[in-house]
CSV table of C-alpha atoms in Angstrom, one decimal:
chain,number,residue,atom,x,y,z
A,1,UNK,CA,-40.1,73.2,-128.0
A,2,UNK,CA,-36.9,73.7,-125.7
A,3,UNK,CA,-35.5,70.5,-125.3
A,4,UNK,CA,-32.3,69.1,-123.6
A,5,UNK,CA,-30.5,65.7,-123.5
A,6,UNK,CA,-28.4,63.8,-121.3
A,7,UNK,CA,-26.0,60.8,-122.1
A,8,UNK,CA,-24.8,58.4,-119.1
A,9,UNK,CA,-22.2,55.7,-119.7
A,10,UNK,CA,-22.4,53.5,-117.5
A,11,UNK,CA,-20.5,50.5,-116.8
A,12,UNK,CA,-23.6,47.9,-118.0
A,13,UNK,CA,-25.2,50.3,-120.3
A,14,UNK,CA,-25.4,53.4,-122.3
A,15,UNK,CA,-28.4,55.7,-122.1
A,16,UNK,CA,-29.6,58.5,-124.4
A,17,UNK,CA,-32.3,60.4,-122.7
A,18,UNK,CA,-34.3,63.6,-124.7
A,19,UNK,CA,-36.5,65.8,-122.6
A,20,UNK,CA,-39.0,67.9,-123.2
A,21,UNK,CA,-38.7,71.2,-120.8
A,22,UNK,CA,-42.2,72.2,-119.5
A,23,UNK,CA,-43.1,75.3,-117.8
A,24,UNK,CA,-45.7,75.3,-115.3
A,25,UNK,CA,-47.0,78.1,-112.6
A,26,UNK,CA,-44.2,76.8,-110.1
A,27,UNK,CA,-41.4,77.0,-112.5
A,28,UNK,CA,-39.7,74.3,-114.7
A,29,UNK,CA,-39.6,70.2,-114.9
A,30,UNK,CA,-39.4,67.9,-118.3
A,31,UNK,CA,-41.3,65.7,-120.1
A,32,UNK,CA,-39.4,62.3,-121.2
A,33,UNK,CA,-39.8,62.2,-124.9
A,34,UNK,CA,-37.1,59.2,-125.8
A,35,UNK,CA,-34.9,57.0,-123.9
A,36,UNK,CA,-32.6,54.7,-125.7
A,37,UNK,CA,-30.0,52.2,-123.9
A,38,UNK,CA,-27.5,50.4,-125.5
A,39,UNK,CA,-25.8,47.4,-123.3
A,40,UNK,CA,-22.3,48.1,-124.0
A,41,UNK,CA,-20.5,46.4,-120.9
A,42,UNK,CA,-18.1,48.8,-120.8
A,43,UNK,CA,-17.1,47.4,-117.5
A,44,UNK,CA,-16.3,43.8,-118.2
A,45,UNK,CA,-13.2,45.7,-119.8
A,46,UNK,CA,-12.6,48.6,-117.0
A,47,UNK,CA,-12.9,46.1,-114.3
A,48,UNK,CA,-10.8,43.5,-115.6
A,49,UNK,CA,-8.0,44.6,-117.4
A,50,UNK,CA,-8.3,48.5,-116.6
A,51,UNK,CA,-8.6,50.2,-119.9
A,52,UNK,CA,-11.6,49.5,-123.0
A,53,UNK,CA,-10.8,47.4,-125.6
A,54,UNK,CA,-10.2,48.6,-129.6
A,55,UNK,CA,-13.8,46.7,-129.9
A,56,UNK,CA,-15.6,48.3,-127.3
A,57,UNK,CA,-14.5,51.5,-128.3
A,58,UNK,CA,-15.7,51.2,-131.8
A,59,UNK,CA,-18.8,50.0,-130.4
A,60,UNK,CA,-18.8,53.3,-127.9
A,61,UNK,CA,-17.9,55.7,-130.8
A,62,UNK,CA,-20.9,54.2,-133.0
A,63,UNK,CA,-23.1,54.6,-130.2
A,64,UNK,CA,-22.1,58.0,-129.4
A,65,UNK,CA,-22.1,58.9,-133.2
A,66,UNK,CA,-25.6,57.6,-133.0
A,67,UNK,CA,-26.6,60.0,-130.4
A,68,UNK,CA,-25.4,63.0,-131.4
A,69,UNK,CA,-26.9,62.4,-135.0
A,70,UNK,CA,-30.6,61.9,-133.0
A,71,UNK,CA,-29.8,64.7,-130.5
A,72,UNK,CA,-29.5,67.0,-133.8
A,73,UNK,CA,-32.7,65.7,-135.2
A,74,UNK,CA,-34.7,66.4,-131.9
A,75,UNK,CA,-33.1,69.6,-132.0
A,76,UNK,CA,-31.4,69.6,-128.7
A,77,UNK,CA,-29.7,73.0,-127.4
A,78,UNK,CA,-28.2,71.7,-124.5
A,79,UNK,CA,-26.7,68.3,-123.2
A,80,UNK,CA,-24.5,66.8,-120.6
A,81,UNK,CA,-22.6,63.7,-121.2
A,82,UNK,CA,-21.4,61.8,-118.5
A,83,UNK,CA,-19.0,58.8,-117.9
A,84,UNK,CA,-19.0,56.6,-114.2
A,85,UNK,CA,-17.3,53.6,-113.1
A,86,UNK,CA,-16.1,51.6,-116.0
A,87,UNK,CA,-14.6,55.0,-117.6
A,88,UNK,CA,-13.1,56.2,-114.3
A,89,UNK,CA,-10.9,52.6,-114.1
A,90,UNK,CA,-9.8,52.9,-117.6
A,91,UNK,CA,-6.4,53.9,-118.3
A,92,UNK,CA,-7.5,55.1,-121.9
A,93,UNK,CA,-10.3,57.0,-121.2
A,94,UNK,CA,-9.2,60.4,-122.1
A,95,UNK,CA,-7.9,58.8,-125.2
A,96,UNK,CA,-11.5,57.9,-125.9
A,97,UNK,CA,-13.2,61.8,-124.6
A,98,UNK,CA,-10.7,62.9,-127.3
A,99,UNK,CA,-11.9,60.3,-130.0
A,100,UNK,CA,-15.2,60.9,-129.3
A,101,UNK,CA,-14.8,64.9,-129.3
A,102,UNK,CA,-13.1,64.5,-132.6
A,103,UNK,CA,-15.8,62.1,-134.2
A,104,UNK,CA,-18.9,63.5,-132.7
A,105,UNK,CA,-17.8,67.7,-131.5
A,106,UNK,CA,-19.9,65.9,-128.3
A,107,UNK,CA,-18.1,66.7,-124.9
A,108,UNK,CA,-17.8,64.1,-122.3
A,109,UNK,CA,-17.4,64.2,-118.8
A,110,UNK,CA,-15.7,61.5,-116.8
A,111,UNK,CA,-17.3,62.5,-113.2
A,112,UNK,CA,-16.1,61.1,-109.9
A,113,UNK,CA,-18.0,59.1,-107.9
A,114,UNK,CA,-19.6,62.1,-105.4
A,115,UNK,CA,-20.4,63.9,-108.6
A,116,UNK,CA,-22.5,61.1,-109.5
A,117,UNK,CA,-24.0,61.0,-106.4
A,118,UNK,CA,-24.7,64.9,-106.5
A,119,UNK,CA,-26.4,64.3,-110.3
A,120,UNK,CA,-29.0,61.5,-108.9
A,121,UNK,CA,-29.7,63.8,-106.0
A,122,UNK,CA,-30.3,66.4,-108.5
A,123,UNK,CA,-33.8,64.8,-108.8
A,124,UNK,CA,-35.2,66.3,-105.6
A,125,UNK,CA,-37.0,62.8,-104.2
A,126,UNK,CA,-36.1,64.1,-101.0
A,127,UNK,CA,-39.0,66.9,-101.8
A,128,UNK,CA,-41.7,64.0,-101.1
A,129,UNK,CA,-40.3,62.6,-98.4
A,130,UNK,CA,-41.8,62.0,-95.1
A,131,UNK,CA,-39.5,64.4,-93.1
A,132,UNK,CA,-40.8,62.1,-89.9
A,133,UNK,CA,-38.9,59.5,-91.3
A,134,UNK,CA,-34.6,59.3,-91.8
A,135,UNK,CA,-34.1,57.3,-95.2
A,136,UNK,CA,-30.7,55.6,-96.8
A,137,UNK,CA,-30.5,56.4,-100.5
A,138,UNK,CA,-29.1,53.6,-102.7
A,139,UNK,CA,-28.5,54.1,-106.0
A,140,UNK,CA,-26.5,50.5,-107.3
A,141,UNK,CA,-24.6,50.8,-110.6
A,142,UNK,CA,-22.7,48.3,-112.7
A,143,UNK,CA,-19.2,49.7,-111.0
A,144,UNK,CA,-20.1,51.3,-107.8
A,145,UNK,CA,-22.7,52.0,-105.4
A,146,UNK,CA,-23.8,55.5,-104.1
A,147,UNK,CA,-25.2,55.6,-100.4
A,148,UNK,CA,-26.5,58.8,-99.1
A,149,UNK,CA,-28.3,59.4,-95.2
A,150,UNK,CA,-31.2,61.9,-95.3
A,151,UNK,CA,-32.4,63.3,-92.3
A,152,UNK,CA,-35.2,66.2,-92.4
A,153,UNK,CA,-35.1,65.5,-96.1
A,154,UNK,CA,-31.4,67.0,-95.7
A,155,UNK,CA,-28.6,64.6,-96.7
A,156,UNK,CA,-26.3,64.5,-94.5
A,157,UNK,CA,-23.5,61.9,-95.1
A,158,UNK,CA,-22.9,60.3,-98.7
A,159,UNK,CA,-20.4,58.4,-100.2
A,160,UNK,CA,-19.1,56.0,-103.3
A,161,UNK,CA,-18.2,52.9,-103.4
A,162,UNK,CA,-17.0,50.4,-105.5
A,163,UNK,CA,-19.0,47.7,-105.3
A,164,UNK,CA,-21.6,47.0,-108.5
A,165,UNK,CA,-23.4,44.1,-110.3
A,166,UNK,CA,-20.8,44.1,-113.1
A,167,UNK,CA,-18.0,44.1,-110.8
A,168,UNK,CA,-19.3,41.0,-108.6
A,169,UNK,CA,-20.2,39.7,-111.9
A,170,UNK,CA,-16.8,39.5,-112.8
A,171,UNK,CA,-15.0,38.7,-109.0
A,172,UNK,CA,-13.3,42.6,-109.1
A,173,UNK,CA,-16.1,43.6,-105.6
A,174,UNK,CA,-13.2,43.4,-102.7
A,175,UNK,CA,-13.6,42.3,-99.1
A,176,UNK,CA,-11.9,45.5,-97.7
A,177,UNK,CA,-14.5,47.3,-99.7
A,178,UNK,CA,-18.0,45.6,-98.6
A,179,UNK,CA,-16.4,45.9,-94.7
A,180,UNK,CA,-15.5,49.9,-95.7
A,181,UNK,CA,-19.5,50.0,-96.6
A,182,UNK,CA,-20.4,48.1,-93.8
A,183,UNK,CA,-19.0,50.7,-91.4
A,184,UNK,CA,-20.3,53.6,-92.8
A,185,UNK,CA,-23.4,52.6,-93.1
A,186,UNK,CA,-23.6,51.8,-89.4
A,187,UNK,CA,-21.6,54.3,-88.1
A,188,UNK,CA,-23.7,57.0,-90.6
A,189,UNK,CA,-27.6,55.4,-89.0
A,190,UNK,CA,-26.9,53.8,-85.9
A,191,UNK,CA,-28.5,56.7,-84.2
A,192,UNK,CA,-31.6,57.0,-86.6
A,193,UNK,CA,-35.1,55.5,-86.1
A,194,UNK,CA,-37.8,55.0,-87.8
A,195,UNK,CA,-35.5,54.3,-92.1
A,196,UNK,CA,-36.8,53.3,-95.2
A,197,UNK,CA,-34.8,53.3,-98.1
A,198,UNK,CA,-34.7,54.5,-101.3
A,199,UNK,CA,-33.8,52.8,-104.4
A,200,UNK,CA,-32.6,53.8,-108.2
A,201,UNK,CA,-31.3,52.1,-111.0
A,202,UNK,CA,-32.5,49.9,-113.4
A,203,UNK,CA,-32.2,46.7,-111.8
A,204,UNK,CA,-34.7,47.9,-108.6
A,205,UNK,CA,-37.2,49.8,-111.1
A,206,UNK,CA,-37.3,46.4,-112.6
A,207,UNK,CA,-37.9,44.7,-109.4
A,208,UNK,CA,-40.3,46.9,-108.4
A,209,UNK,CA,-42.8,45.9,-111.5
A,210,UNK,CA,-41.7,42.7,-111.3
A,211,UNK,CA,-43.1,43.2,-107.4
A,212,UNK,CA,-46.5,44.4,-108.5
A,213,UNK,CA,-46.7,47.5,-105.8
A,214,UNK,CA,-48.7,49.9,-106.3
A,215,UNK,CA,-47.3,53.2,-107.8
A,216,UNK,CA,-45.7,55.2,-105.1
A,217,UNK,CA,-45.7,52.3,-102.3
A,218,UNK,CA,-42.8,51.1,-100.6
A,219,UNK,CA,-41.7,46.8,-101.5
A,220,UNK,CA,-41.3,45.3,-98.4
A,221,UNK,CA,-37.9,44.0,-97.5
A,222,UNK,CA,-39.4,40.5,-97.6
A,223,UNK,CA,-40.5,41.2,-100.9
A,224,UNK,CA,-37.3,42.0,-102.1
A,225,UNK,CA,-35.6,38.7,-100.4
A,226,UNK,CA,-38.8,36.3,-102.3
A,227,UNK,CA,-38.2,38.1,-105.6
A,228,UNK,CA,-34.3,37.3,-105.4
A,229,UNK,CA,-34.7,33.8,-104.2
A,230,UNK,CA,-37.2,33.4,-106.9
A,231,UNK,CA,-35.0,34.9,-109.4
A,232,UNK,CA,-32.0,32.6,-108.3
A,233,UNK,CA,-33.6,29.9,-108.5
A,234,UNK,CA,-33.6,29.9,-112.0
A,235,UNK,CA,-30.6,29.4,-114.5
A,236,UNK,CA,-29.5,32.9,-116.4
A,237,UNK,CA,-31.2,30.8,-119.3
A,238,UNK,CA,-34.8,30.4,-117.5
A,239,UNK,CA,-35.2,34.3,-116.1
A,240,UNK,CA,-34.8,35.3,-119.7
A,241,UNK,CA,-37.8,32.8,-120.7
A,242,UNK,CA,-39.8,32.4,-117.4
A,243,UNK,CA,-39.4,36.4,-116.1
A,244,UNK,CA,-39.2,37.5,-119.9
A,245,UNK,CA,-35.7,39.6,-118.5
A,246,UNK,CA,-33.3,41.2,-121.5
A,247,UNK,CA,-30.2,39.5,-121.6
A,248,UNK,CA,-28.2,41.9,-120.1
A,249,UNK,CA,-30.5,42.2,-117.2
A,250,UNK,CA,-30.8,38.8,-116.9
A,251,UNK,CA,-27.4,38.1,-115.3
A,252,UNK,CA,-26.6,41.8,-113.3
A,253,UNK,CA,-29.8,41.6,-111.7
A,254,UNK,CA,-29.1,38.8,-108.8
A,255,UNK,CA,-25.8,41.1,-107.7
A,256,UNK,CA,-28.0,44.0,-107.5
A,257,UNK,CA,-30.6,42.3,-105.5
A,258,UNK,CA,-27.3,41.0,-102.9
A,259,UNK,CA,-26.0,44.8,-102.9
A,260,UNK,CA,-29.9,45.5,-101.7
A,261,UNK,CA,-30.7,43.2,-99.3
A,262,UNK,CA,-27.4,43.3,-97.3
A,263,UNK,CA,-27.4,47.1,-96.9
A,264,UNK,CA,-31.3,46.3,-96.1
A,265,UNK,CA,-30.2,43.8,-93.0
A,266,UNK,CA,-27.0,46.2,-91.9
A,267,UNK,CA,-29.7,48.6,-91.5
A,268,UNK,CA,-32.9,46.9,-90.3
A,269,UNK,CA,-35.0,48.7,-92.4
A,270,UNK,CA,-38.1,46.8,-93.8
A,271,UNK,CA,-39.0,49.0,-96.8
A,272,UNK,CA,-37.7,50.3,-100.0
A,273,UNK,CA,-39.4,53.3,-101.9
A,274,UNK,CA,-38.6,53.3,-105.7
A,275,UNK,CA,-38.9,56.4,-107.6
A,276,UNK,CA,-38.1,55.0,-110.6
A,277,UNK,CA,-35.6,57.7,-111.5
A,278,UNK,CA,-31.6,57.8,-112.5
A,279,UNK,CA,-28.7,59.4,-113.6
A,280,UNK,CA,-30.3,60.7,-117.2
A,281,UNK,CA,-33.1,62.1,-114.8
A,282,UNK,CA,-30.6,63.7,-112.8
A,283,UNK,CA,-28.5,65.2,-115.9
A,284,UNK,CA,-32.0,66.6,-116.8
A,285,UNK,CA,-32.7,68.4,-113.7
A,286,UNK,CA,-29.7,69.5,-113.2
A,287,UNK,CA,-29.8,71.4,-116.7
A,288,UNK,CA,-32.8,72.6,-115.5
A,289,UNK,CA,-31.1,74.0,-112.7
A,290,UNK,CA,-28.2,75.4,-114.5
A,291,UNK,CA,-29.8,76.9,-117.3
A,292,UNK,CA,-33.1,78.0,-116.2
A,293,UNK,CA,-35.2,80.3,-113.4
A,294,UNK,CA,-36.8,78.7,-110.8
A,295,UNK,CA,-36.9,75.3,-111.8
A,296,UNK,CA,-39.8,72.6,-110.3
A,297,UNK,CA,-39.4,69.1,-109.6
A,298,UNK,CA,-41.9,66.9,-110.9
């Protein structure tokens, strides 16, 4: 069984993902096999005081250890490891890709923020789209939010920004860079008709169950706006009790609601379709496409 792994850092969490490659009449896609997250925070540090603390490293290095000692039990020949947000801010992160590399032999990536955009996008939602219909892809992080325009199921404007639940968690979001978004968002639809969005991460997967859709229907924008009011209604105490939310999604997942339904009402548009896919997906795929012929998207 050819299998591959991909490792996000994040700025809320840590992910492990190991897929199993499957080859069908139409090429190649990848069944998930295991999927571990570890809420390391890494951004409370990045965001705050700009580098990772001796603490959170350890914790990082353990976690990365971890991983690499499962990825050799699965048997894993090829990986991608990527770092976001919190790592990008941090003054010591290539002291920790060279910890890591030494501890581990795993090589890690810190990718810019169009990169990350260009990994989720290695998904190919845009292959079920409704080419009748223009669409604004957000994909909300812990540090920064990527927006893309797809027209034709052709993206054509995207960009990064650094606005994310951890960071409005912790006052770092900026006014200069919620009016930045602002304008490009306008200025990137105000011609389109006809939008829905599309939404990935964990915090809008979680809505969506928490939403009761049906698989592969759109949650209405109102939807959306009842679940947060619901949500923040209730003390960070009573959505772990009362919603039965981790603790770690408990607090990050009224910013990412805000970062939602504002980009919702700049826009006008009234639904959100979510794949439930993500960066790991994304690493995956874009293995896939590296490494293999012909690859399909499942």
């Amino acid at each position: 069984m050819l299998r591959y792994a991909a490792i996000d850092i994040g700025s809320n969490a840590v992910r492990l993902l190991i897929a199993d490659i499957t080859k069908t009449d139409e090429g190649f896609g990848f069944k998930k096999n295991t999927l571990i997250r570890v809420p390391l925070r890494l951004g409370d540090d990045a965001f705050l005081d700009h580098r990772i603390s001796e603490r959170k490293m350890e914790e990082l290095l353990k976690t990365m250890a971890a991983f690499k000692n499962l990825m050799d039990v699965y048997q894993v020949s090829k990986y991608l490891a990527c770092a976001t947000s919190a790592m990008r801010e941090a003054d010591n992160g290539a002291e920790i890709i060279k910890k890591v590399k030494k501890l581990t032999d795993l090589d890690l990536e810190i990718i810019e923020g169009q990169r990350e955009a260009n990994i989720i996008y290695s998904n190919h939602i845009e292959e079920n789209l409704d080419n009748k219909k223009s669409y604004l892809y957000i994909d909300v992080g812990g540090g920064s939010t990527e927006l893309s325009v797809f027209v034709n199921r052709i993206p054509i404007a995207s960009k990064s920004f650094d606005i994310g639940t951890i960071r409005i968690l912790d006052n770092q979001d900026r006014e200069e860079t919620w009016e930045e978004m602002k304008l490009w968002v306008k200025e990137n639809t105000k011609t389109l008709k006809n939008m829905a969005a599309i939404g990935t991460g964990g915090n809008i997967n979680k809505l969506y169950r928490m939403s009761d859709e049906k698989e592969g229907m759109p949650m209405s924008f109102l939807k959306l706006k009842g679940l947060y009011n619901n949500l923040n209604a209730h003390s960070l105490k009573e959505r772990i009790q009362v919603f039965g939310l981790n603790p770690d999604r408990a607090d990050v997942i009224i910013p990412a609601c805000e970062i939602y339904i504002t980009l919702l009402k700049w826009t006008g548009i009234k639904q959100i379709y979510v794949p439930k896919v993500g960066m790991a997906d994304g690493i995956i795929n874009l293995l896939i496409e590296e490494n293999l012929v012909q690859p399909a998207y499942k």
